[in-house]
XYZ file of C-alpha atoms in Angstrom:
684
model
C -30.278 11.648 -55.846
C -26.508 11.341 -55.559
C -23.758 10.007 -53.285
C -21.826 12.661 -51.365
C -19.250 12.841 -48.575
C -20.622 13.529 -45.109
C -18.696 16.794 -44.843
C -20.645 18.144 -47.827
C -23.855 17.908 -45.791
C -22.511 20.020 -42.929
C -24.404 23.308 -42.686
C -27.603 22.078 -44.372
C -30.901 22.546 -42.520
C -33.895 20.227 -42.413
C -37.511 20.063 -41.190
C -38.966 17.437 -38.880
C -42.261 16.036 -37.655
C -42.387 18.019 -34.363
C -41.687 21.457 -35.828
C -45.299 22.678 -35.431
C -45.364 22.161 -31.632
C -45.446 25.581 -29.888
C -42.416 24.986 -27.682
C -40.383 23.778 -30.690
C -41.456 26.772 -32.839
C -40.390 29.132 -30.037
C -36.871 27.664 -29.853
C -36.597 27.619 -33.676
C -37.538 31.295 -33.837
C -34.869 32.286 -31.309
C -32.122 30.175 -32.968
C -32.636 30.341 -36.759
C -28.969 29.721 -37.616
C -28.432 26.649 -35.421
C -31.877 25.012 -35.384
C -32.186 21.700 -37.285
C -28.729 22.006 -38.793
C -26.390 19.235 -39.911
C -23.102 19.326 -37.965
C -19.876 17.326 -37.944
C -19.396 15.337 -34.779
C -16.456 15.529 -32.379
C -15.079 11.995 -32.021
C -13.885 12.750 -28.495
C -17.449 13.540 -27.435
C -19.714 11.490 -29.716
C -17.808 8.932 -31.807
C -19.883 7.740 -34.790
C -19.043 4.802 -37.081
C -20.702 2.958 -39.958
C -20.140 -0.437 -38.290
C -23.661 -0.606 -36.873
C -25.499 2.169 -38.709
C -25.462 4.713 -41.522
C -22.939 7.094 -39.987
C -25.709 9.674 -39.650
C -27.063 10.230 -36.128
C -29.820 12.518 -34.841
C -28.746 14.454 -31.736
C -31.110 16.065 -29.229
C -29.253 18.357 -26.877
C -31.621 17.734 -23.945
C -31.773 13.950 -24.323
C -28.341 12.497 -23.617
C -24.982 13.113 -22.013
C -23.017 13.070 -25.291
C -25.751 15.050 -27.043
C -25.581 17.767 -24.398
C -21.774 17.938 -24.443
C -21.656 18.214 -28.254
C -24.515 20.720 -28.329
C -22.808 22.861 -25.709
C -19.568 22.906 -27.713
C -21.300 23.803 -31.010
C -23.863 26.186 -29.527
C -26.896 24.131 -30.558
C -30.290 25.114 -29.072
C -31.836 23.089 -26.261
C -35.530 22.255 -25.993
C -36.761 21.380 -22.500
C -39.503 18.755 -22.882
C -40.140 16.901 -19.573
C -40.417 17.770 -15.883
C -39.130 16.003 -12.764
C -41.730 13.232 -13.149
C -40.850 12.696 -16.860
C -44.177 14.338 -17.803
C -44.233 16.358 -21.030
C -44.374 20.116 -20.428
C -46.911 22.628 -21.744
C -46.442 23.738 -25.318
C -45.937 20.255 -26.701
C -49.398 19.756 -28.143
C -50.951 16.332 -27.675
C -47.907 15.166 -25.666
C -48.346 17.722 -22.848
C -49.393 16.133 -19.565
C -48.485 12.612 -20.663
C -45.606 10.664 -19.152
C -42.627 9.872 -21.344
C -41.736 6.716 -19.405
C -45.214 5.310 -19.022
C -46.286 5.988 -22.600
C -43.257 5.733 -24.923
C -45.517 4.490 -27.711
C -47.096 7.921 -28.285
C -43.938 9.127 -30.044
C -43.999 6.214 -32.480
C -47.709 6.645 -33.170
C -47.210 10.355 -33.811
C -44.432 9.674 -36.329
C -46.670 7.182 -38.133
C -49.523 9.690 -38.446
C -47.086 12.276 -39.829
C -45.709 9.663 -42.252
C -42.290 10.658 -40.933
C -40.909 7.164 -40.359
C -39.847 4.524 -42.908
C -39.756 1.481 -40.631
C -39.786 0.768 -36.863
C -37.641 -2.177 -35.772
C -36.440 -3.481 -32.386
C -32.881 -2.372 -31.699
C -30.709 -3.541 -28.815
C -28.491 -0.865 -27.312
C -27.034 0.313 -24.008
C -29.449 2.269 -21.850
C -29.032 3.961 -18.448
C -30.790 2.323 -15.503
C -31.075 3.004 -11.779
C -28.154 1.312 -10.026
C -30.425 0.226 -7.172
C -33.709 -0.958 -8.718
C -32.660 -1.251 -12.413
C -35.539 0.972 -13.605
C -34.853 2.636 -16.957
C -33.917 6.298 -16.697
C -34.650 9.306 -18.887
C -32.211 12.124 -19.534
C -33.319 15.605 -18.532
C -31.336 18.827 -18.721
C -32.038 21.427 -16.019
C -30.343 24.480 -14.559
C -28.386 23.682 -11.397
C -26.200 25.546 -8.914
C -22.470 24.931 -8.696
C -19.547 26.056 -6.546
C -16.584 27.186 -8.621
C -13.655 24.965 -7.613
C -10.683 26.149 -9.678
C -9.252 28.422 -6.952
C -9.419 25.557 -4.446
C -7.460 23.030 -6.525
C -3.987 23.874 -5.167
C -5.071 24.319 -1.498
C -6.887 20.968 -1.648
C -3.849 19.203 -3.098
C -1.702 20.565 -0.247
C -4.218 19.382 2.367
C -4.561 15.890 0.850
C -0.783 15.386 0.873
C -0.602 16.230 4.592
C -3.173 13.572 5.590
C -2.266 9.961 6.438
C -4.201 7.758 3.978
C -4.857 4.089 4.686
C -4.453 2.276 2.345
C -1.749 4.521 0.897
C -3.220 4.513 -2.609
C -6.121 6.552 -1.235
C -3.974 9.674 -1.396
C -3.296 9.212 -5.118
C -6.965 8.565 -5.832
C -8.049 11.721 -4.022
C -5.338 13.783 -5.723
C -6.437 12.397 -9.086
C -10.035 13.421 -8.373
C -8.961 16.934 -7.359
C -6.703 17.261 -10.396
C -9.628 16.480 -12.711
C -12.495 17.925 -10.672
C -15.081 20.204 -12.252
C -17.260 22.735 -10.482
C -19.206 21.185 -7.574
C -22.896 20.542 -8.221
C -24.645 21.435 -4.948
C -28.372 21.686 -5.825
C -31.097 19.031 -5.921
C -34.610 19.195 -7.364
C -36.237 17.843 -4.199
C -38.414 19.031 -1.355
C -36.685 17.601 1.702
C -33.106 18.536 2.450
C -30.799 21.401 3.281
C -32.479 24.607 2.148
C -29.923 26.417 -0.012
C -29.743 30.064 1.198
C -29.573 31.404 -2.363
C -31.930 34.239 -3.365
C -32.202 34.890 -7.110
C -34.038 37.914 -8.445
C -36.303 36.941 -11.347
C -36.371 40.550 -12.554
C -32.668 41.477 -12.857
C -31.123 37.968 -12.432
C -28.943 39.142 -9.533
C -28.446 36.482 -6.842
C -27.137 36.525 -3.283
C -26.057 33.872 -0.762
C -27.221 34.585 2.797
C -24.490 33.734 5.309
C -26.425 33.151 8.543
C -29.843 33.130 10.195
C -29.048 36.528 11.714
C -28.373 38.009 8.271
C -31.591 36.491 6.937
C -33.614 38.050 9.760
C -32.072 41.472 9.093
C -32.675 41.271 5.337
C -36.203 39.853 5.544
C -38.952 42.071 4.106
C -41.680 39.405 4.169
C -42.354 36.320 6.299
C -39.663 37.017 8.899
C -41.987 36.975 11.888
C -43.658 33.763 10.715
C -40.234 32.115 10.400
C -39.065 32.908 13.959
C -38.533 29.754 15.997
C -39.009 27.474 13.010
C -36.575 25.019 11.461
C -34.583 26.480 8.529
C -36.142 23.987 6.131
C -38.998 23.962 3.676
C -41.770 25.063 3.877
C -40.947 27.522 6.706
C -37.928 29.197 5.137
C -39.679 29.607 1.783
C -42.019 32.178 3.352
C -39.119 34.598 3.858
C -38.355 37.179 1.166
C -35.508 39.696 0.987
C -35.036 42.905 -1.055
C -32.882 42.661 -4.164
C -29.806 44.865 -3.736
C -29.918 45.880 -7.395
C -33.535 46.386 -8.410
C -35.063 46.496 -4.910
C -37.755 43.917 -5.823
C -38.807 41.244 -3.281
C -36.813 38.062 -3.859
C -37.701 34.495 -2.819
C -35.306 31.673 -2.075
C -34.625 29.314 -4.984
C -36.743 26.143 -4.852
C -33.708 23.814 -4.888
C -32.355 22.107 -1.793
C -28.702 21.292 -1.227
C -26.765 18.138 -1.949
C -26.580 15.869 1.126
C -22.786 16.100 0.837
C -22.967 19.740 1.921
C -24.459 18.558 5.213
C -21.936 15.719 5.476
C -18.946 17.921 4.728
C -19.729 20.597 7.304
C -20.011 18.123 10.215
C -16.538 18.907 11.726
C -17.765 22.480 12.136
C -21.545 22.378 12.560
C -21.493 19.744 15.322
C -18.503 21.204 17.174
C -19.731 24.744 17.944
C -17.486 26.311 15.309
C -19.471 29.546 15.175
C -20.568 29.708 18.814
C -17.543 28.461 20.802
C -14.304 28.458 18.791
C -12.216 27.527 21.835
C -14.272 24.369 22.361
C -14.078 23.556 18.644
C -10.274 23.760 18.650
C -10.122 20.995 21.294
C -11.590 18.531 18.790
C -10.230 19.733 15.459
C -8.818 18.132 13.414
C -10.342 14.734 14.196
C -8.019 11.761 14.615
C -9.556 9.496 11.986
C -12.369 9.362 9.436
C -13.386 5.970 8.071
C -15.690 4.991 5.223
C -15.745 2.686 2.212
C -13.470 3.950 -0.557
C -15.612 3.471 -3.686
C -17.376 6.767 -4.281
C -16.156 8.616 -1.203
C -13.183 10.215 -2.978
C -15.681 12.382 -4.817
C -18.337 12.455 -2.096
C -17.786 12.471 1.675
C -13.979 12.686 1.811
C -14.132 15.373 -0.858
C -16.858 17.408 0.850
C -15.005 17.293 4.183
C -11.808 18.495 2.522
C -13.542 21.304 0.638
C -15.353 22.714 3.678
C -12.189 22.635 5.764
C -10.111 24.204 2.994
C -12.549 27.108 2.699
C -12.992 27.729 6.423
C -9.539 26.908 7.855
C -7.160 26.109 4.974
C -6.211 22.842 6.684
C -7.279 19.204 6.735
C -10.298 18.232 8.872
C -8.776 14.870 9.819
C -5.322 13.438 10.556
C -6.002 10.015 9.056
C -8.433 8.650 6.480
C -9.059 4.929 6.861
C -10.811 3.558 3.806
C -11.845 0.085 2.778
C -13.185 -1.659 -0.279
C -16.606 -3.278 -0.745
C -18.289 -6.321 0.813
C -19.044 -9.110 -1.669
C -20.702 -12.483 -1.275
C -18.728 -15.709 -0.797
C -18.164 -16.008 -4.560
C -16.813 -12.480 -4.830
C -19.974 -11.120 -6.481
C -21.829 -7.950 -5.510
C -24.718 -8.470 -3.101
C -28.145 -7.403 -4.357
C -31.636 -8.126 -3.133
C -32.696 -8.767 -6.721
C -29.963 -11.425 -7.117
C -31.014 -13.177 -3.930
C -27.499 -13.117 -2.462
C -27.950 -10.191 -0.067
C -27.468 -10.928 3.645
C -29.148 -8.477 6.033
C -27.251 -7.465 9.146
C -30.039 -8.346 11.587
C -30.331 -11.801 10.069
C -26.573 -12.389 10.169
C -25.998 -11.182 13.721
C -28.914 -13.291 14.950
C -27.581 -16.382 13.194
C -23.823 -16.196 13.853
C -23.311 -13.494 16.496
C -21.788 -10.022 16.345
C -18.273 -10.895 17.537
C -17.406 -13.432 14.797
C -18.674 -10.905 12.231
C -16.515 -8.170 13.763
C -13.490 -10.496 13.736
C -14.018 -11.366 10.061
C -14.351 -7.698 9.109
C -11.363 -6.611 11.206
C -9.150 -9.319 9.733
C -9.869 -8.312 6.140
C -7.347 -6.341 4.104
C -9.077 -2.952 3.716
C -7.491 -2.423 0.300
C -9.298 -5.427 -1.199
C -12.955 -6.411 -1.500
C -14.046 -8.575 1.421
C -16.025 -11.759 0.933
C -18.825 -12.344 3.419
C -21.015 -15.397 3.899
C -22.051 -18.013 6.420
C -19.402 -20.551 5.359
C -16.668 -17.964 5.895
C -18.180 -17.023 9.262
C -18.196 -20.667 10.334
C -14.484 -20.918 9.493
C -13.882 -17.808 11.619
C -15.892 -19.287 14.491
C -13.839 -22.495 14.357
C -10.666 -20.485 14.851
C -12.160 -18.407 17.653
C -13.350 -21.613 19.313
C -9.687 -22.340 20.104
C -9.576 -19.416 22.529
C -13.021 -20.321 23.844
C -11.732 -23.827 24.618
C -8.687 -22.478 26.477
C -10.973 -20.243 28.524
C -13.331 -23.183 29.205
C -10.381 -25.387 30.194
C -9.275 -22.835 32.776
C -12.730 -22.256 34.284
C -13.283 -26.015 34.397
C -10.106 -26.830 36.322
C -9.739 -23.693 38.449
C -12.102 -22.327 41.087
C -12.468 -18.557 41.456
C -10.885 -18.536 44.905
C -7.729 -19.991 43.324
C -7.181 -16.994 41.019
C -3.751 -15.421 41.488
C -3.756 -11.689 40.793
C -0.952 -9.128 40.681
C 1.581 -9.616 43.453
C 0.106 -13.025 44.305
C 1.212 -14.256 40.883
C 4.846 -13.133 40.876
C 7.404 -13.833 38.179
C 7.062 -17.248 36.463
C 9.743 -19.831 37.268
C 9.381 -22.557 34.629
C 10.757 -22.030 31.129
C 7.342 -22.755 29.606
C 5.658 -20.065 31.741
C 8.465 -17.582 31.144
C 8.223 -18.186 27.404
C 4.455 -17.697 27.130
C 4.555 -14.554 29.309
C 7.300 -13.169 27.065
C 5.210 -13.994 23.985
C 2.190 -12.266 25.529
C 4.173 -9.106 26.257
C 5.356 -9.093 22.657
C 1.797 -9.623 21.481
C 0.450 -6.722 23.553
C 3.140 -4.416 22.163
C 2.508 -5.509 18.573
C -1.269 -5.192 18.881
C -0.912 -1.741 20.448
C 1.474 -0.617 17.706
C -0.824 -1.978 14.967
C -3.953 -0.368 16.410
C -2.145 2.953 16.826
C -1.284 2.750 13.121
C -4.882 1.721 12.277
C -3.581 -1.621 10.989
C -6.474 -3.539 12.526
C -5.983 -6.539 10.227
C -2.396 -7.020 11.452
C -3.541 -6.806 15.088
C -6.223 -9.461 14.528
C -3.917 -11.783 12.574
C -1.191 -11.778 15.260
C -3.749 -12.318 18.043
C -5.283 -15.246 16.182
C -1.871 -16.796 15.564
C -0.964 -16.426 19.246
C -4.204 -17.992 20.505
C -3.982 -20.973 18.145
C -0.284 -21.749 17.780
C 1.289 -20.453 20.994
C -1.391 -20.518 23.676
C -3.460 -23.552 22.698
C -1.325 -25.877 20.587
C 1.811 -25.439 22.677
C 1.374 -23.856 26.101
C -1.953 -25.362 27.233
C -1.238 -28.726 25.624
C 2.114 -28.898 27.433
C 0.544 -27.695 30.711
C -2.594 -29.842 31.060
C -1.173 -32.164 33.694
C 0.031 -29.171 35.734
C -3.622 -28.320 36.474
C -4.293 -31.668 38.116
C -4.780 -31.434 41.884
C -1.682 -33.495 42.598
C 0.614 -31.353 40.428
C 3.475 -29.690 42.324
C 3.443 -26.513 40.200
C -0.348 -26.203 39.831
C -0.309 -22.793 41.541
C 2.240 -21.398 39.073
C 0.299 -22.799 36.109
C -2.935 -21.217 37.388
C -1.266 -17.844 37.868
C 0.245 -17.875 34.396
C -2.888 -18.909 32.505
C -5.009 -16.493 34.550
C -2.697 -13.655 33.547
C -2.823 -14.763 29.900
C -6.622 -14.912 29.785
C -7.127 -11.632 31.625
C -4.666 -9.872 29.316
C -6.273 -11.517 26.283
C -9.667 -10.149 27.301
C -8.231 -6.625 27.447
C -6.532 -6.685 24.037
C -9.522 -8.456 22.463
C -12.007 -5.885 23.761
C -11.749 -3.378 20.883
C -12.465 -6.103 18.313
C -14.676 -8.632 20.144
C -16.323 -6.597 22.915
C -18.950 -9.160 23.931
C -16.762 -12.239 24.313
C -14.038 -10.144 25.949
C -16.575 -8.877 28.476
C -17.852 -12.398 29.175
C -14.305 -13.605 29.834
C -13.506 -10.613 31.989
C -16.632 -10.912 34.131
C -15.806 -14.516 35.029
C -12.145 -13.664 35.725
C -12.421 -10.338 37.554
C -12.124 -9.976 41.299
C -13.968 -7.458 43.460
C -11.197 -4.858 43.362
C -11.069 -4.730 39.540
C -12.872 -2.361 37.155
C -16.538 -3.109 36.611
C -16.049 -3.788 32.889
C -13.162 -4.769 30.623
C -13.963 -1.636 28.625
C -13.110 0.465 31.687
C -9.701 -1.173 32.176
C -6.374 0.386 31.253
C -4.484 -1.094 28.336
C -2.012 -3.779 29.574
C 1.461 -2.470 30.406
C 4.783 -4.153 29.685
C 6.024 -5.802 32.887
C 9.582 -6.229 31.621
C 9.362 -10.023 31.315
C 10.273 -10.225 27.631
C 12.995 -12.796 26.911
C 14.038 -12.880 23.253
C 16.686 -15.527 23.852
C 14.147 -17.895 25.405
C 11.665 -17.245 22.596
C 14.320 -18.174 20.043
C 15.226 -21.359 21.920
C 11.558 -22.344 22.161
C 11.259 -21.871 18.404
C 14.115 -24.346 18.017
C 12.421 -26.775 20.408
C 9.185 -26.576 18.423
C 11.045 -27.044 15.148
C 12.642 -30.268 16.444
C 9.228 -31.458 17.670
C 7.590 -30.707 14.299
C 10.251 -32.661 12.407
C 10.114 -35.616 14.813
C 6.300 -35.821 14.754
C 6.401 -35.713 10.967
C 8.649 -38.784 11.057
C 6.239 -40.549 13.426
C 3.388 -39.783 11.052
C 5.347 -40.986 8.023
C 6.095 -44.287 9.803
C 2.530 -44.645 11.167
C 3.622 -44.671 14.809
C 1.100 -42.943 17.055
C 2.396 -40.403 19.549
C 1.050 -42.364 22.522
C 3.587 -45.090 21.754
C 6.866 -44.230 23.583
C 10.146 -44.568 21.699
C 13.632 -45.062 23.091
C 15.535 -42.136 21.596
C 15.574 -39.209 19.213
C 18.765 -38.199 17.451
C 19.201 -34.490 16.628
C 21.811 -33.247 14.183
C 24.401 -31.320 16.194
C 24.280 -27.521 15.851
C 25.479 -24.640 17.975
C 21.916 -23.459 18.589
C 20.537 -26.841 19.632
C 23.414 -27.515 22.045
C 22.450 -24.537 24.219
C 19.028 -25.963 24.987
C 18.830 -26.549 28.730
C 17.487 -29.629 30.474
C 14.010 -28.166 30.979
C 13.644 -27.438 27.263
C 15.003 -30.876 26.394
C 12.342 -32.398 28.651
C 9.669 -30.535 26.664
C 10.928 -32.224 23.502
C 10.941 -35.635 25.203
C 7.380 -35.216 26.464
C 6.005 -33.854 23.188
C 7.694 -36.435 20.943
C 7.324 -39.167 23.622
C 10.912 -40.391 23.670
C 13.130 -41.480 26.550
C 16.381 -39.900 25.400
C 17.707 -37.174 23.085
C 21.140 -37.616 21.508
C 23.023 -35.005 19.503
C 24.712 -36.656 16.527
C 26.585 -34.841 13.753
C 26.638 -37.931 11.501
C 22.899 -38.327 10.820
C 21.709 -37.296 7.365
C 18.479 -35.558 8.349
C 18.003 -32.939 11.031
C 16.268 -35.435 13.312
C 16.122 -39.226 13.387
C 13.800 -41.431 15.464
C 14.774 -44.851 16.750
C 11.587 -46.829 16.092
C 12.743 -50.107 17.670
C 10.079 -51.193 20.180
C 11.050 -53.182 23.264
C 8.377 -54.994 25.299
C 8.718 -52.334 27.974
C 7.939 -49.586 25.430
C 4.992 -51.577 24.081
C 3.604 -51.993 27.600
C 3.847 -48.271 28.248
C 2.058 -47.602 24.968
C -0.808 -49.901 25.971
C -1.148 -48.111 29.320
C -1.350 -44.753 27.527
C -4.055 -46.131 25.219
C -6.019 -47.282 28.272
C -5.785 -43.828 29.897
C -6.932 -42.173 26.664
C -9.936 -44.514 26.419
C -10.986 -43.742 29.988
C -10.562 -40.006 29.421
C -12.797 -40.246 26.348
C -15.480 -41.978 28.474
C -15.209 -39.248 31.133
C -15.719 -36.612 28.456
C -18.661 -38.513 26.989
C -20.245 -38.679 30.462
C -19.697 -34.905 30.903
C -17.710 -35.409 34.111
C -15.816 -32.614 35.819
C -12.113 -32.973 36.630
C -12.862 -33.300 40.336
C -15.442 -36.074 39.786
C -14.183 -39.482 41.022
C -15.072 -42.716 39.238
C -15.060 -46.497 39.526
C -13.639 -48.372 36.540
C -14.619 -51.866 35.360
C -12.174 -53.313 32.802
C -12.277 -56.640 30.995
C -9.100 -57.558 29.092
C -6.996 -60.480 27.973
C -4.540 -61.986 30.445
C -1.479 -60.073 29.247
C -3.178 -56.661 29.375
C -4.864 -57.561 32.664
C -1.553 -58.346 34.322
C -0.081 -55.100 32.981
C -2.991 -53.099 34.382
C -2.712 -54.743 37.802
C 1.002 -54.073 37.901
C 0.434 -50.348 37.287
C -2.827 -50.003 39.186
C -1.763 -47.146 41.501
C -0.517 -45.005 38.627
C -3.665 -45.701 36.606
C -5.988 -44.828 39.495
C -4.264 -41.489 39.940
C -4.284 -40.631 36.240
C -7.893 -41.760 35.771
C -8.969 -39.910 38.934
C -10.592 -43.160 40.052
C -11.056 -44.627 43.535
C -11.364 -48.232 42.361
C -10.439 -50.299 39.291
C -11.740 -53.847 38.893
C -10.103 -56.037 36.249
C -11.589 -59.207 34.802
C -10.575 -61.524 31.976
C -12.472 -61.318 28.687
C -12.941 -59.278 25.536
C -11.619 -55.749 25.993
C -14.258 -53.443 27.434
C -14.297 -50.442 29.786
C -17.160 -49.169 31.959
C -16.920 -46.137 34.245
C -19.314 -45.001 36.975
C -19.347 -41.695 38.795
C -18.939 -42.146 42.544
C-alpha cells in the first residue's frame, strides 16, 4: 500500500458488488473501455474537495444531474435501473420489481451480504424534494423529445424587444433566458395530455411529425376508421398506425404526451381559427395584453407563446406583457398549506369581500412581492370606508327626486364646487392615462388619495351645512356631490365592480344605462381650473399650519379665536374673499391679517374674550346634541325635543341663543333648567 496523487489513479478500472447483475453485465460488455473506470472530475460540473470527504467520489451516470453531465462529457456508460414508479427494472436480480423509494434498505443489505461495505453511517446532505409536498425525489434518466431552438434565438430576441414589458425588467429577463436557452423539452411520460404526433419507426429509427388530422387520415394504414370522430388523445389516437417512409413498416405513435406549455403557447392560434378562418384570426392578433406572475413564466408560458408565434408568423403574439411578483403572507413569507399560513380564496372572499381584495391587489407594485393577510385587508377596508361614508352621507341627506343630472346640474358657482369638479376631471384623466398604460397601481393610489384627502377631508367636511334644508345653496351642493359620486362609480368599476355597481344602482335615473359596466367612460367637460387648484392648495396649507398651532397649544377647533396672521406672500395675497372664508371657517377665526413681520408662516391670536368663550360653549352644546342624535340613529329630517340642565351662566347663554340652537339642532323645542349639566333628546 502506498500514497499516490489522485491523477495517478486516472484510467484504472475496478470491480464492484453489482457487476454480476444481468443488466450491469450487458452494459459492461458493450463498453469495456469506459466501464468502472477512474476519471478526473471537471470542477465546473462536479466540484470535489477534501473538506468533507476523501476527495474520491463514486459517480453513477443515471443517478444525478452532475453525474449525468460529467458522464455525458466523458462518454461514460449509462445503466437504466428504475421505471416511472421508481421500481427496479428486469435484469437486476433480486432488486427487480421492488421499489427504490419504498425499500431503500435493500441496497444496504445487499452490500453487507457481499462484504462490500466497511461501515454504514448516517450522513446529512442536500437532497432533492418535491416543491409542493416535500416528498424525496429519485433521479431517473430517460430519452425525451426536444425542439431544436438555436435557429430561433435571433428571431425571438427581435420579437421580445418589440413588446412592451411591464415591469420593464421583464424584457431583460426574457432576453437573458433566450440568450442562454437550450433545446426545448416537449415530451412527458404521462397518459393524459396533448398526444405528440410523432411516429418513430422501431426498425430503422426514422421518425416523422404529422402536421394535421387530415394528413394523419391519409397516412393511416391501421386504426383510421376506428379513430374517426374521436378526440385526438389517448387511447383513441394510439390505435392509428402509419407506414414508415423508409422501411415501409407499420409505425405507431410514440407513447409520450406533450408538455402542457405546448397547449398554452398555441392558444393565440388554436382558439382564434388560425387554420380555418385567417381573416377572422387577423382581427384579434396580436392580443393587447398578456398577464401572469413573473416567476417561472419567462421560461414557461411567455416563452411558449413567443416560440409558437415566432415559428408561425415571425412576430410577437402580444403587444404588452404585464407581469407581477408573488403573493406572500403578512410577514413576507411564502404561503404553504404545510406551514399553516395559506389563505384560500373562497375563505378570504367570504370573510372580507371581493372588492377590498381586488383593491389591495390592484394597489400593489407588480414588480415586488405582495403581502396578503387579514390585517392588511382590514387596513384597506378602513380606507375604502371613507368613500362609503361619503356615499352614505349623500343618500342620507338627499332624496332620489332631488338628484340633479346633466343639464339640470349646470356649471358650479362656488369656488369649493369649482375646485372639486376640477380635481375630479384631473382624476378621471389621470386614471384613464394610467389604465391605458397598464399602471393599475398608480390609478388606484390617485383614486384613494382623492377620496380621502380631497373629497372627504376637505370637500364634504366643508360642505356639510350646505346639505341642511335651510341652506341657500343646497341645490348646488347636491348637484356637485351627485356628479362626483356618479363619476366615482364609473372610474371605480374596473377595480371594484361590486361596490361601484351598488353605488350606481342607487344613483341612476330611469334614462341611464342599466349597469355601471355598460356606461361610457366619463368625458372631460372642460371645467379644469389649474389656477384655482393651486390657490386651494395654498388655502389648505395655511389651514394645516394653523391647526397644528391649535393642537400644539391645546386649543380645540370648536373654540373660536379672534384672528389669524399669515406671513405676506404674493401667492397668498391673490386669495379671494370666498377662499379666505374657507380658511376662517376651517380654522375657526374671525379675521385673517397678512403680516410680513411675523416669524412663522402663520400665527394665531389665542387671547379669549368672554364673547369667544360663549361661542365656544355653544359649539360644544351643538356637538353634544349631534352625538346624541347619532347615538339614537336619527335621520337628518327627524325633529327632536331637547331637555337641558345647566348652571346659571350656561343656561342664560342657551336662552339668549335659543333660536339659533333650535335651528342647528333641528329641534322644535328646548327646555332649560338649572342643575348639573345634562342633555336629553326625544324624537318628535
